[in-house]
Amino acid sequence: MSIVDVQNTPDHTEAGEVPPWWRQAAVYQIYPRSFADANGDGLGDIPGIISKADYLGGLGIDAVWLSPFYPSALADGGYDVADYRDVDPRLGTLADFDDLVDALHSRGIRVVVDIVPNHSSDQHAWFQEALAAGRGSVARERYIFREGTGPDGSQPPTDWDSTFGGPAWERVEDGQWYLHNFAIEQPDLNWSNPEVRADFVTTLRFWSDRGVDGFRIDVAHMLTKDLTEPLPSQAALDAMPRDGQHPMVDRDDVHEVYAEWRKVFNSYDPPRTAVAEAWVDKGRVPLYAHPESLGQAFNFDLLQADFAADQFLSVVTANLELAAASGSSSTWVLSNHDVVRHATRYGLAHPERDAEGRPTVKHGLEWLRSGGASSGIDREVGARRALAATLFMLGLPGSSYLYQGEELGLHEVAEISDAERQDPTFFRSEGEDLGRDGCRVPLPWHTDGPAFGFGGGGSHLPQPPWFADYAMSGQQGDPASSLSVYRRALELRRALQTEESLEWIATGRADVLRYRRPNGWEVVTNFGSTPFALDRDDSQVFSAEPLEGALPGESTVWFAPDDDR
Ligand code: GLC
């Protein structure tokens, strides 16, 4: 394992200029409660992550993004934050957090933390104060409280739906209602209130001062709202254009918040970074990725595409253009804590589709409902395509965001009973939506032993017996394992990621894509099932070994620059 100090990461540019690290980083997302459990209580924790620092160092990633580890009643997997400037006592202490930052920095890995500004937890001191202080109080002004409608105010202020299903308003004891765009336990903060704005600046400084390198901004497009009375109906909201003036989402004025944050980020050396989780119309993504705003934004197009050459080609082309429009780099995501793992998506017999026949974010619902019926999935096909897609992605210009466990080729877990489910989307949709627990099951580190080595005790979500086949220890020494392919690609990736562009090379086949980076690295992906004859035999990494000079179906190969070409 190479130990590289983050401040001294080598310069990759030929021009001698050091590009900011985040532009083409491989960022590994950790969902802390499901990564590694040091104290054996069934819940992953910060000391658990520290215990895996060598593993992370050996992966070849540039940064770790930590999903929320803050005090939380876990109404939404930690995205209900009770205190933005502390560590959940079940996960450790602030001192443990500092040790984690040191452990990662000393291995050349930056640290990105999740900031959840749209809503707090209902357990947050501010919300508790608001409940106690009553109507008209300064404390209620930090949230969005309104009187109800109907003769006795017993009806909600509007008919708005929450993102997780069910109404977006909840009534409190004295009869007022508060807005929650997500779970009931996640009251929306009032971003028109300068005190709310100031408090988040304090939070950003708090973590930046502790050495955090960047921030992932949760639902970055929903903070500011125009709540001028009379409030529109849900139907009226749905019919309004999303042009920056919509009362609830993607408002132009949210960038005033981020302009202020940008000043905070830039007051540090090196400047702190941010990436927006913003589900907005494509043309508006550059506003978030702009250097005066958050600086980078997620692009979720690959996780909504089939494993198909035409779809991958158009996603990449469109997103490289968008990145150029803001001056940021593009981001690529195949899996995260909110979606069915890509190994599973690609193996599903019947992925869900929208009215136009495109895959939806809800892939796998039917299969999840079946409890994981083997007739609904071909796990091998899924795993093969997933690895091919990952290698295709890792070679692209821009940052790749990886989700814990995908390096093991891990599949979604469907074998979770209703009683074991945790995701509020399951409860709020009354079981219509099975939620996101299946990608949040604690990782298998060992092929046997308690909780497959996740910790000494249990596991807060059930691990199925087949997790043994994906355990990290079982893949370590096998050069053909998913883990070994990830490691090799991530190691090579550092040489590949120089100038941020690519050139498509004609392949003569609609189901084969080939691109070349300006430094000569080449990536070829065969999305079809017929082998593709290769004109070179000097591959550096492959998702499936080339056979007799041909790239097998559903596989990717990388070639290093060849000076004679
Ligand atoms: C984001 C998170 C998701 C969370 C939601 C509400 O979409 O990724 O996990 O439930 O925001 O905070």
Coordinates of C-alpha atoms and ligand atoms in Angstrom, one line a residue:
M1 CA 0.0 0.0 0.0
S2 CA 1.4 3.4 -0.9
I3 CA 1.1 6.1 1.7
V4 CA 0.6 9.5 0.0
D5 CA -0.1 12.7 1.9
V6 CA -3.1 14.4 0.5
Q7 CA -1.4 17.7 0.3
N8 CA 1.3 16.1 -1.9
T9 CA -0.7 14.2 -4.4
P10 CA 1.3 14.2 -7.6
D11 CA 0.5 16.7 -10.3
H12 CA -1.2 14.9 -13.2
T13 CA -1.1 17.6 -15.9
E14 CA 1.5 17.8 -18.6
A15 CA 1.3 21.6 -18.5
G16 CA 2.6 21.5 -14.9
E17 CA -0.6 23.0 -13.5
V18 CA -2.2 21.1 -10.6
P19 CA -5.9 20.6 -11.3
P20 CA -8.2 20.5 -8.2
W21 CA -8.3 16.9 -6.9
W22 CA -12.1 16.6 -7.2
R23 CA -12.3 17.1 -10.9
Q24 CA -11.4 13.5 -11.8
A25 CA -11.6 11.7 -8.5
A26 CA -12.8 8.2 -7.6
V27 CA -15.0 8.9 -4.6
Y28 CA -16.1 5.9 -2.5
Q29 CA -19.4 6.4 -0.6
I30 CA -19.6 4.9 2.8
Y31 CA -22.9 4.4 4.5
P32 CA -21.5 4.3 8.0
R33 CA -24.1 2.3 9.8
S34 CA -23.6 -0.6 7.3
F35 CA -19.8 -0.5 6.6
A36 CA -18.0 -2.0 9.7
D37 CA -19.1 -2.4 13.3
A38 CA -16.3 -2.2 15.8
N39 CA -18.3 -2.5 19.0
G40 CA -20.5 -5.4 18.0
D41 CA -23.9 -3.7 18.5
G42 CA -25.0 -4.5 15.0
L43 CA -24.6 -0.9 13.8
G44 CA -21.6 0.2 11.8
D45 CA -19.5 2.9 13.4
I46 CA -16.5 5.3 13.0
P47 CA -14.0 3.0 14.7
G48 CA -15.2 0.3 12.3
I49 CA -14.3 2.5 9.3
I50 CA -10.9 3.3 10.9
S51 CA -10.3 -0.5 11.2
K52 CA -10.8 -0.7 7.4
A53 CA -8.5 2.2 6.6
D54 CA -5.9 -0.1 5.0
Y55 CA -8.5 -1.7 2.9
L56 CA -9.6 1.7 1.7
G57 CA -6.0 2.8 1.1
G58 CA -5.5 -0.3 -1.0
L59 CA -8.5 0.3 -3.1
G60 CA -7.0 3.2 -5.0
I61 CA -9.7 5.7 -4.3
D62 CA -9.1 9.4 -4.0
A63 CA -11.8 10.3 -1.5
V64 CA -14.4 8.8 0.9
W65 CA -17.8 10.4 1.1
L66 CA -19.5 9.6 4.4
S67 CA -23.3 9.5 4.4
P68 CA -24.6 11.1 7.7
F69 CA -23.0 9.9 10.9
Y70 CA -24.6 12.6 13.0
P71 CA -26.9 12.0 16.0
S72 CA -30.2 10.8 14.5
A73 CA -33.3 8.9 15.5
L74 CA -32.8 7.1 12.2
A75 CA -36.2 7.9 10.8
D76 CA -34.5 8.2 7.4
G77 CA -31.2 6.3 7.7
G78 CA -29.5 9.3 9.3
Y79 CA -30.8 11.9 6.8
D80 CA -32.8 13.1 9.7
V81 CA -30.1 15.0 11.6
A82 CA -30.6 15.9 15.2
D83 CA -27.3 17.8 15.6
Y84 CA -25.2 18.9 12.6
R85 CA -22.1 19.3 14.6
D86 CA -21.7 16.1 16.5
V87 CA -21.3 12.3 16.0
D88 CA -24.1 9.9 16.8
P89 CA -22.9 8.4 20.2
R90 CA -23.7 4.9 18.8
L91 CA -21.2 5.6 16.0
G92 CA -18.4 7.1 18.1
T93 CA -17.2 10.5 19.2
L94 CA -15.8 13.7 17.6
A95 CA -12.4 12.4 18.7
D96 CA -13.0 9.2 16.7
F97 CA -14.0 11.4 13.7
D98 CA -10.7 13.3 14.0
D99 CA -8.9 9.9 14.1
L100 CA -10.8 8.8 11.0
V101 CA -9.8 12.0 9.1
D102 CA -6.2 11.4 10.1
A103 CA -6.3 7.7 9.1
L104 CA -7.7 8.5 5.7
H105 CA -5.5 11.6 5.0
S106 CA -2.4 9.7 5.9
R107 CA -3.4 7.2 3.1
G108 CA -3.9 9.9 0.5
I109 CA -7.7 9.8 0.8
R110 CA -9.8 13.0 1.1
V111 CA -12.9 13.1 3.3
V112 CA -16.3 14.4 2.1
V113 CA -19.2 14.6 4.5
D114 CA -22.9 14.8 3.8
I115 CA -24.8 18.0 4.7
V116 CA -28.6 17.8 4.9
P117 CA -29.8 21.4 4.8
N118 CA -33.4 21.0 3.5
H119 CA -34.7 19.5 6.7
S120 CA -33.5 18.6 10.2
S121 CA -34.7 15.8 12.4
D122 CA -37.8 16.4 14.6
Q123 CA -35.4 15.6 17.4
H124 CA -33.2 18.6 16.6
A125 CA -33.1 21.1 19.5
W126 CA -34.5 23.8 17.3
F127 CA -37.6 21.7 16.4
Q128 CA -38.2 20.7 20.0
E129 CA -37.9 24.4 20.9
A130 CA -40.4 25.3 18.2
L131 CA -42.9 22.8 19.5
A132 CA -42.6 24.1 23.0
A133 CA -42.6 27.8 22.1
G134 CA -45.9 27.7 20.3
R135 CA -47.4 29.7 17.4
G136 CA -46.0 33.0 16.4
S137 CA -42.7 32.3 18.2
V138 CA -39.2 33.0 16.9
A139 CA -38.5 29.3 17.2
R140 CA -41.3 28.4 14.8
E141 CA -39.8 30.8 12.2
R142 CA -36.9 28.4 11.8
Y143 CA -39.3 25.9 10.2
I144 CA -42.4 26.3 8.1
F145 CA -45.4 26.4 10.3
R146 CA -48.9 27.4 9.0
E147 CA -52.5 27.3 10.2
G148 CA -54.7 24.6 8.8
T149 CA -57.7 25.1 6.6
G150 CA -61.4 24.2 7.2
P151 CA -63.6 25.7 9.8
D152 CA -61.5 24.4 12.7
G153 CA -58.1 24.3 10.9
S154 CA -58.1 20.5 11.1
Q155 CA -57.3 20.2 7.4
P156 CA -53.7 20.7 6.2
P157 CA -52.8 24.1 4.7
T158 CA -52.5 22.5 1.2
D159 CA -52.9 19.1 -0.4
W160 CA -49.2 18.8 -1.1
D161 CA -47.6 15.3 -1.2
S162 CA -44.4 14.5 0.4
T163 CA -41.6 12.9 -1.6
F164 CA -41.8 9.7 0.5
G165 CA -45.6 9.4 0.0
G166 CA -48.5 10.7 2.1
P167 CA -49.2 14.3 2.9
A168 CA -46.4 16.9 3.3
W169 CA -47.9 18.6 6.3
E170 CA -48.1 17.3 9.9
R171 CA -50.2 18.8 12.7
V172 CA -48.7 19.5 16.1
E173 CA -50.5 19.6 19.4
D174 CA -51.6 23.2 19.4
G175 CA -53.2 22.8 16.0
Q176 CA -50.6 24.3 13.7
W177 CA -49.1 22.3 10.8
Y178 CA -45.5 22.1 9.7
L179 CA -44.1 21.3 6.3
H180 CA -42.0 18.1 5.7
N181 CA -41.1 17.3 2.1
F182 CA -39.7 14.0 3.2
A183 CA -40.7 11.9 6.3
I184 CA -42.8 13.3 9.2
E185 CA -39.6 13.3 11.3
Q186 CA -37.9 15.6 8.8
P187 CA -39.4 19.1 9.2
D188 CA -38.3 21.5 6.4
L189 CA -36.1 24.3 7.5
N190 CA -37.0 27.9 6.7
W191 CA -34.3 29.2 4.3
S192 CA -35.8 32.7 4.3
N193 CA -34.6 32.9 7.9
P194 CA -31.1 34.5 8.2
E195 CA -30.5 32.5 11.4
V196 CA -30.9 29.2 9.5
R197 CA -28.5 30.4 6.9
A198 CA -26.0 31.5 9.5
D199 CA -26.2 28.2 11.3
F200 CA -25.3 26.2 8.2
V201 CA -22.3 28.4 7.6
T202 CA -21.2 27.6 11.2
T203 CA -21.6 23.9 10.4
L204 CA -19.6 24.1 7.2
R205 CA -16.8 25.9 9.1
F206 CA -17.0 23.4 11.9
W207 CA -16.3 20.4 9.7
S208 CA -13.9 22.3 7.4
D209 CA -11.9 23.3 10.5
R210 CA -11.7 19.6 11.4
G211 CA -10.0 18.9 8.1
V212 CA -12.9 17.8 6.0
D213 CA -12.1 18.3 2.3
G214 CA -15.6 18.6 0.8
F215 CA -19.3 18.3 1.2
R216 CA -22.1 16.4 -0.5
I217 CA -25.2 18.5 -0.4
D218 CA -28.4 16.6 0.1
V219 CA -31.5 17.6 -2.0
A220 CA -29.6 20.8 -2.9
H221 CA -32.5 22.0 -5.2
M222 CA -35.2 22.3 -2.6
L223 CA -33.9 24.7 0.1
T224 CA -35.5 28.0 -0.8
K225 CA -39.3 28.2 -1.3
D226 CA -41.8 30.9 -2.2
L227 CA -44.6 30.4 0.3
T228 CA -46.5 33.6 -0.5
E229 CA -50.2 33.1 0.2
P230 CA -52.5 31.8 -1.2
L231 CA -50.5 28.6 -1.6
P232 CA -51.0 26.7 -4.8
S233 CA -52.5 23.2 -5.0
Q234 CA -50.4 20.2 -5.7
A235 CA -51.9 20.1 -9.2
A236 CA -51.0 23.7 -9.8
L237 CA -47.4 23.1 -8.5
D238 CA -47.1 20.1 -10.9
A239 CA -48.2 22.2 -13.8
M240 CA -45.8 25.1 -13.2
P241 CA -42.6 25.3 -15.3
R242 CA -39.4 24.5 -13.5
D243 CA -37.7 27.6 -14.8
G244 CA -36.1 28.9 -11.6
Q245 CA -39.3 30.5 -10.4
H246 CA -41.2 27.4 -9.3
P247 CA -42.4 28.0 -5.7
M248 CA -40.8 24.7 -4.3
V249 CA -38.0 23.3 -6.4
D250 CA -34.9 24.4 -8.2
R251 CA -35.4 28.1 -7.5
D252 CA -32.8 30.6 -8.9
D253 CA -32.5 32.1 -5.4
V254 CA -31.1 28.9 -3.9
H255 CA -27.8 29.9 -5.5
E256 CA -27.6 33.0 -3.2
V257 CA -27.2 30.4 -0.4
Y258 CA -24.5 28.6 -2.4
A259 CA -22.7 31.8 -3.3
E260 CA -22.4 32.5 0.4
W261 CA -21.2 28.9 1.0
R262 CA -18.7 29.3 -1.9
K263 CA -17.0 32.2 0.0
V264 CA -16.7 29.9 3.0
F265 CA -15.2 27.1 0.9
N266 CA -12.8 29.4 -0.8
S267 CA -11.6 30.8 2.5
Y268 CA -9.8 27.5 3.2
D269 CA -6.6 26.4 1.6
P270 CA -7.1 24.2 -0.3
P271 CA -10.7 25.4 -1.0
R272 CA -13.3 23.0 0.3
T273 CA -15.4 21.3 -2.4
A274 CA -19.0 20.5 -2.8
V275 CA -21.2 18.3 -5.0
A276 CA -24.9 18.9 -5.4
E277 CA -27.5 16.2 -5.2
A278 CA -30.0 18.1 -7.4
W279 CA -32.7 16.3 -9.3
V280 CA -33.4 19.1 -11.7
D281 CA -33.9 19.5 -15.5
K282 CA -30.7 18.8 -17.3
G283 CA -30.3 22.3 -18.6
R284 CA -30.2 23.7 -15.0
V285 CA -27.6 21.4 -13.7
P286 CA -24.7 23.8 -14.7
L287 CA -26.1 26.3 -12.2
Y288 CA -25.2 24.0 -9.3
A289 CA -22.0 22.9 -10.9
H290 CA -20.9 26.5 -11.5
P291 CA -17.6 27.5 -9.7
E292 CA -19.5 30.3 -7.9
S293 CA -22.1 27.8 -6.7
L294 CA -21.4 24.3 -5.4
G295 CA -18.9 23.5 -8.0
Q296 CA -20.0 20.0 -9.0
A297 CA -23.3 18.2 -9.4
F298 CA -24.3 14.6 -9.6
N299 CA -25.4 13.2 -12.9
F300 CA -27.7 10.2 -12.3
D301 CA -28.2 9.4 -16.0
L302 CA -26.1 6.2 -16.0
L303 CA -28.1 4.7 -13.2
Q304 CA -31.3 5.3 -15.2
A305 CA -29.9 3.7 -18.3
D306 CA -30.0 0.2 -19.6
F307 CA -26.8 -1.6 -20.2
A308 CA -26.9 -0.6 -23.8
A309 CA -24.3 1.1 -26.1
D310 CA -26.7 3.7 -27.6
Q311 CA -27.9 4.8 -24.1
F312 CA -24.4 5.0 -22.6
L313 CA -23.2 7.0 -25.7
S314 CA -25.9 9.6 -25.4
V315 CA -25.6 9.9 -21.6
V316 CA -21.8 10.5 -21.9
T317 CA -22.1 12.9 -24.8
A318 CA -24.8 15.0 -23.1
N319 CA -23.1 15.1 -19.8
L320 CA -19.7 16.1 -21.1
E321 CA -21.4 19.0 -22.9
L322 CA -23.2 20.0 -19.7
A323 CA -20.0 19.9 -17.7
A324 CA -18.4 22.1 -20.3
A325 CA -21.3 24.6 -19.9
S326 CA -20.4 25.1 -16.2
G327 CA -16.7 24.7 -16.4
S328 CA -17.0 21.9 -13.9
S329 CA -16.2 18.2 -14.5
S330 CA -18.8 15.6 -15.0
T331 CA -19.8 13.0 -12.4
W332 CA -20.7 9.4 -13.0
V333 CA -22.8 7.2 -10.7
L334 CA -23.9 3.6 -11.1
S335 CA -24.9 2.8 -7.6
N336 CA -25.6 4.7 -4.3
H337 CA -27.6 4.3 -1.1
D338 CA -30.9 5.3 -2.8
V339 CA -31.1 2.8 -5.7
V340 CA -31.0 -0.9 -6.5
R341 CA -27.4 -2.0 -6.9
H342 CA -26.3 -2.0 -10.5
A343 CA -25.3 -5.7 -10.5
T344 CA -28.9 -6.5 -9.7
R345 CA -30.4 -3.9 -12.1
Y346 CA -28.5 -5.3 -15.0
G347 CA -29.6 -8.9 -14.2
L348 CA -33.3 -8.3 -13.8
A349 CA -35.6 -10.1 -16.2
H350 CA -38.2 -7.3 -16.1
P351 CA -36.8 -3.9 -15.1
E352 CA -39.5 -1.3 -14.5
R353 CA -40.0 1.2 -17.3
D354 CA -41.7 4.5 -17.7
A355 CA -44.4 5.5 -20.2
E356 CA -41.7 6.0 -22.9
G357 CA -40.1 2.6 -22.2
R358 CA -37.0 4.0 -20.4
P359 CA -35.8 2.3 -17.2
T360 CA -37.1 4.1 -14.1
V361 CA -35.2 4.7 -10.8
K362 CA -37.6 2.2 -9.2
H363 CA -35.9 -0.7 -11.1
G364 CA -36.4 -4.1 -9.4
L365 CA -39.6 -3.4 -7.6
E366 CA -41.4 -6.4 -9.0
W367 CA -38.4 -8.6 -8.2
L368 CA -38.0 -7.2 -4.7
R369 CA -41.7 -7.9 -4.1
S370 CA -41.1 -11.5 -5.1
G371 CA -38.5 -11.7 -2.2
G372 CA -35.7 -12.1 -4.8
A373 CA -37.2 -15.0 -6.9
S374 CA -34.4 -16.5 -8.9
S375 CA -36.6 -16.5 -12.0
G376 CA -36.6 -12.7 -11.9
I377 CA -32.9 -12.3 -12.1
D378 CA -29.7 -13.7 -13.7
R379 CA -27.1 -12.8 -11.1
E380 CA -24.2 -13.8 -13.3
V381 CA -25.3 -11.7 -16.2
G382 CA -25.9 -8.8 -13.8
A383 CA -22.5 -9.1 -12.3
R384 CA -20.8 -9.4 -15.7
R385 CA -22.5 -6.3 -17.1
A386 CA -21.9 -4.4 -13.8
L387 CA -18.2 -4.9 -14.0
A388 CA -18.1 -4.0 -17.7
A389 CA -20.2 -0.8 -17.0
T390 CA -17.9 0.1 -14.1
L391 CA -14.7 -0.1 -16.2
F392 CA -16.4 1.9 -18.9
M393 CA -17.3 4.6 -16.3
L394 CA -13.9 4.7 -14.5
G395 CA -12.2 5.5 -17.8
L396 CA -14.4 8.5 -18.5
P397 CA -13.3 12.1 -17.9
G398 CA -14.6 13.4 -14.6
S399 CA -15.3 12.0 -11.2
S400 CA -16.7 8.5 -10.5
Y401 CA -18.7 8.0 -7.4
L402 CA -18.7 4.4 -6.1
Y403 CA -20.9 2.9 -3.5
Q404 CA -19.6 0.6 -0.8
G405 CA -19.9 -3.1 -1.7
E406 CA -20.1 -2.5 -5.5
E407 CA -16.4 -3.4 -5.6
L408 CA -17.4 -6.9 -4.4
G409 CA -20.0 -7.2 -7.2
L410 CA -22.6 -7.2 -4.4
H411 CA -26.3 -7.7 -5.3
E412 CA -29.3 -6.0 -3.8
V413 CA -30.9 -7.9 -0.9
A414 CA -34.5 -8.7 -1.5
E415 CA -34.9 -11.1 1.4
I416 CA -36.0 -8.5 4.0
S417 CA -39.3 -9.0 5.8
D418 CA -41.7 -6.2 6.3
A419 CA -40.9 -6.3 10.1
E420 CA -37.2 -5.8 9.3
R421 CA -37.6 -2.9 6.9
Q422 CA -36.3 0.6 8.0
D423 CA -36.8 2.9 5.1
P424 CA -39.5 5.5 5.6
T425 CA -40.5 5.2 1.9
F426 CA -41.8 1.7 2.7
F427 CA -43.9 2.9 5.6
R428 CA -45.2 6.1 4.0
S429 CA -46.2 4.3 0.8
E430 CA -47.9 1.6 2.9
G431 CA -45.7 -1.0 1.4
E432 CA -46.3 0.1 -2.2
D433 CA -42.6 1.0 -2.5
L434 CA -40.3 -1.4 -0.8
G435 CA -37.7 1.2 -0.2
R436 CA -33.9 1.3 -0.2
D437 CA -33.0 -1.1 2.6
G438 CA -31.8 -3.8 0.1
C439 CA -28.7 -1.8 -0.9
R440 CA -27.9 -0.8 2.7
V441 CA -27.4 -4.2 4.2
P442 CA -24.1 -4.4 6.2
L443 CA -21.1 -5.5 4.1
P444 CA -19.7 -9.1 4.1
W445 CA -16.0 -8.9 5.0
H446 CA -15.5 -12.6 5.7
T447 CA -16.9 -15.7 4.2
D448 CA -18.0 -16.9 7.6
G449 CA -18.3 -15.8 11.3
P450 CA -20.7 -13.5 12.9
A451 CA -22.4 -11.1 10.5
F452 CA -19.8 -12.2 7.9
G453 CA -17.1 -10.1 9.6
F454 CA -19.2 -6.9 9.6
G455 CA -18.8 -6.9 13.4
G456 CA -18.8 -9.3 16.3
G457 CA -22.5 -9.3 16.8
G458 CA -25.5 -9.0 14.6
S459 CA -26.4 -6.8 11.7
H460 CA -29.1 -4.1 11.8
L461 CA -30.5 -5.3 8.4
P462 CA -30.5 -9.1 7.6
Q463 CA -27.6 -10.5 5.6
P464 CA -28.6 -13.4 3.4
P465 CA -26.6 -16.6 3.3
W466 CA -25.3 -15.9 -0.3
F467 CA -23.4 -12.9 1.1
A468 CA -20.6 -15.4 1.8
D469 CA -20.0 -15.7 -1.9
Y470 CA -19.2 -12.0 -2.2
A471 CA -17.1 -11.5 1.0
M472 CA -14.0 -9.4 0.7
S473 CA -11.8 -12.1 2.2
G474 CA -12.9 -14.6 -0.5
Q475 CA -11.9 -12.2 -3.3
Q476 CA -8.6 -10.8 -2.0
G477 CA -6.2 -13.3 -3.6
D478 CA -8.2 -14.0 -6.7
P479 CA -7.0 -11.9 -9.7
A480 CA -10.2 -12.5 -11.6
S481 CA -12.5 -11.3 -8.7
S482 CA -14.5 -8.2 -8.9
L483 CA -12.5 -6.7 -6.1
S484 CA -9.2 -7.3 -7.9
V485 CA -10.5 -5.8 -11.1
Y486 CA -11.7 -2.7 -9.2
R487 CA -8.3 -2.4 -7.5
R488 CA -6.4 -2.7 -10.8
A489 CA -8.6 -0.2 -12.6
L490 CA -8.5 2.3 -9.8
E491 CA -4.7 2.0 -9.7
L492 CA -4.4 2.6 -13.4
R493 CA -7.0 5.3 -13.4
R494 CA -4.6 7.7 -11.9
A495 CA -2.4 7.6 -15.0
L496 CA -5.4 7.7 -17.3
Q497 CA -7.1 10.7 -15.8
T498 CA -5.2 13.7 -17.3
E499 CA -6.8 16.0 -19.8
E500 CA -10.6 16.0 -19.4
S501 CA -11.9 14.9 -22.8
L502 CA -12.3 11.8 -25.0
E503 CA -12.6 10.9 -28.6
W504 CA -15.0 8.2 -29.8
I505 CA -13.5 5.7 -32.2
A506 CA -15.7 4.0 -34.8
T507 CA -16.0 0.3 -34.1
G508 CA -18.3 -0.8 -36.9
R509 CA -20.7 -2.2 -34.4
A510 CA -23.7 -0.5 -32.8
D511 CA -23.3 -2.5 -29.6
V512 CA -19.6 -1.7 -29.1
L513 CA -18.2 1.6 -27.8
R514 CA -14.6 2.6 -27.9
Y515 CA -13.1 5.9 -26.7
R516 CA -9.6 7.3 -26.5
R517 CA -8.4 9.8 -23.9
P518 CA -6.0 12.5 -25.1
N519 CA -3.1 10.7 -23.4
G520 CA -3.7 7.6 -25.5
W521 CA -5.5 5.4 -23.0
E522 CA -8.3 3.5 -24.7
V523 CA -11.5 1.8 -23.3
V524 CA -13.5 -0.6 -25.3
T525 CA -16.9 -2.0 -24.1
N526 CA -18.8 -4.7 -25.8
F527 CA -22.5 -4.2 -24.8
G528 CA -23.7 -7.1 -27.0
S529 CA -23.3 -10.8 -26.8
T530 CA -21.1 -11.5 -29.9
P531 CA -17.3 -11.3 -29.3
F532 CA -15.7 -8.2 -30.8
A533 CA -12.4 -8.7 -32.6
L534 CA -9.6 -6.6 -31.0
D535 CA -6.8 -5.1 -33.0
R536 CA -4.4 -5.1 -30.0
D537 CA -3.5 -7.7 -27.4
D538 CA -1.8 -5.5 -24.8
S539 CA -4.8 -5.0 -22.4
Q540 CA -4.1 -3.5 -19.0
V541 CA -7.3 -4.4 -17.2
F542 CA -10.4 -6.2 -18.4
S543 CA -13.7 -7.2 -16.9
A544 CA -13.6 -10.5 -18.6
E545 CA -10.4 -12.0 -20.1
P546 CA -10.1 -11.4 -23.9
L547 CA -10.4 -14.7 -25.8
E548 CA -8.4 -15.4 -28.9
G549 CA -8.0 -11.7 -29.7
A550 CA -11.6 -10.9 -29.1
L551 CA -13.5 -9.1 -26.4
P552 CA -16.3 -11.3 -25.1
G553 CA -19.9 -10.1 -24.9
E554 CA -20.7 -7.8 -22.0
S555 CA -17.2 -6.9 -21.1
T556 CA -14.7 -4.0 -21.1
V557 CA -11.0 -3.7 -21.7
W558 CA -8.5 -0.9 -21.1
F559 CA -5.4 -0.3 -23.2
A560 CA -2.5 1.8 -22.1
P561 CA -1.0 4.4 -24.6
D562 CA 0.8 2.7 -27.4
D563 CA 3.5 5.1 -28.8
D564 CA 3.5 3.4 -32.1
R565 CA -0.1 4.0 -32.9
Ligands
GLC1 C1 -31.5 12.4 -0.4 C2 -30.8 11.2 0.1 C3 -31.8 10.2 0.6 C4 -32.6 10.9 1.6 C5 -33.3 12.2 1.1 C6 -33.9 13.0 2.2 O1 -32.1 12.1 -1.6 O2 -29.9 10.7 -0.8 O3 -31.2 9.1 1.1 O4 -33.7 10.0 2.0 O5 -32.3 13.0 0.5 O6 -32.9 13.6 3.0

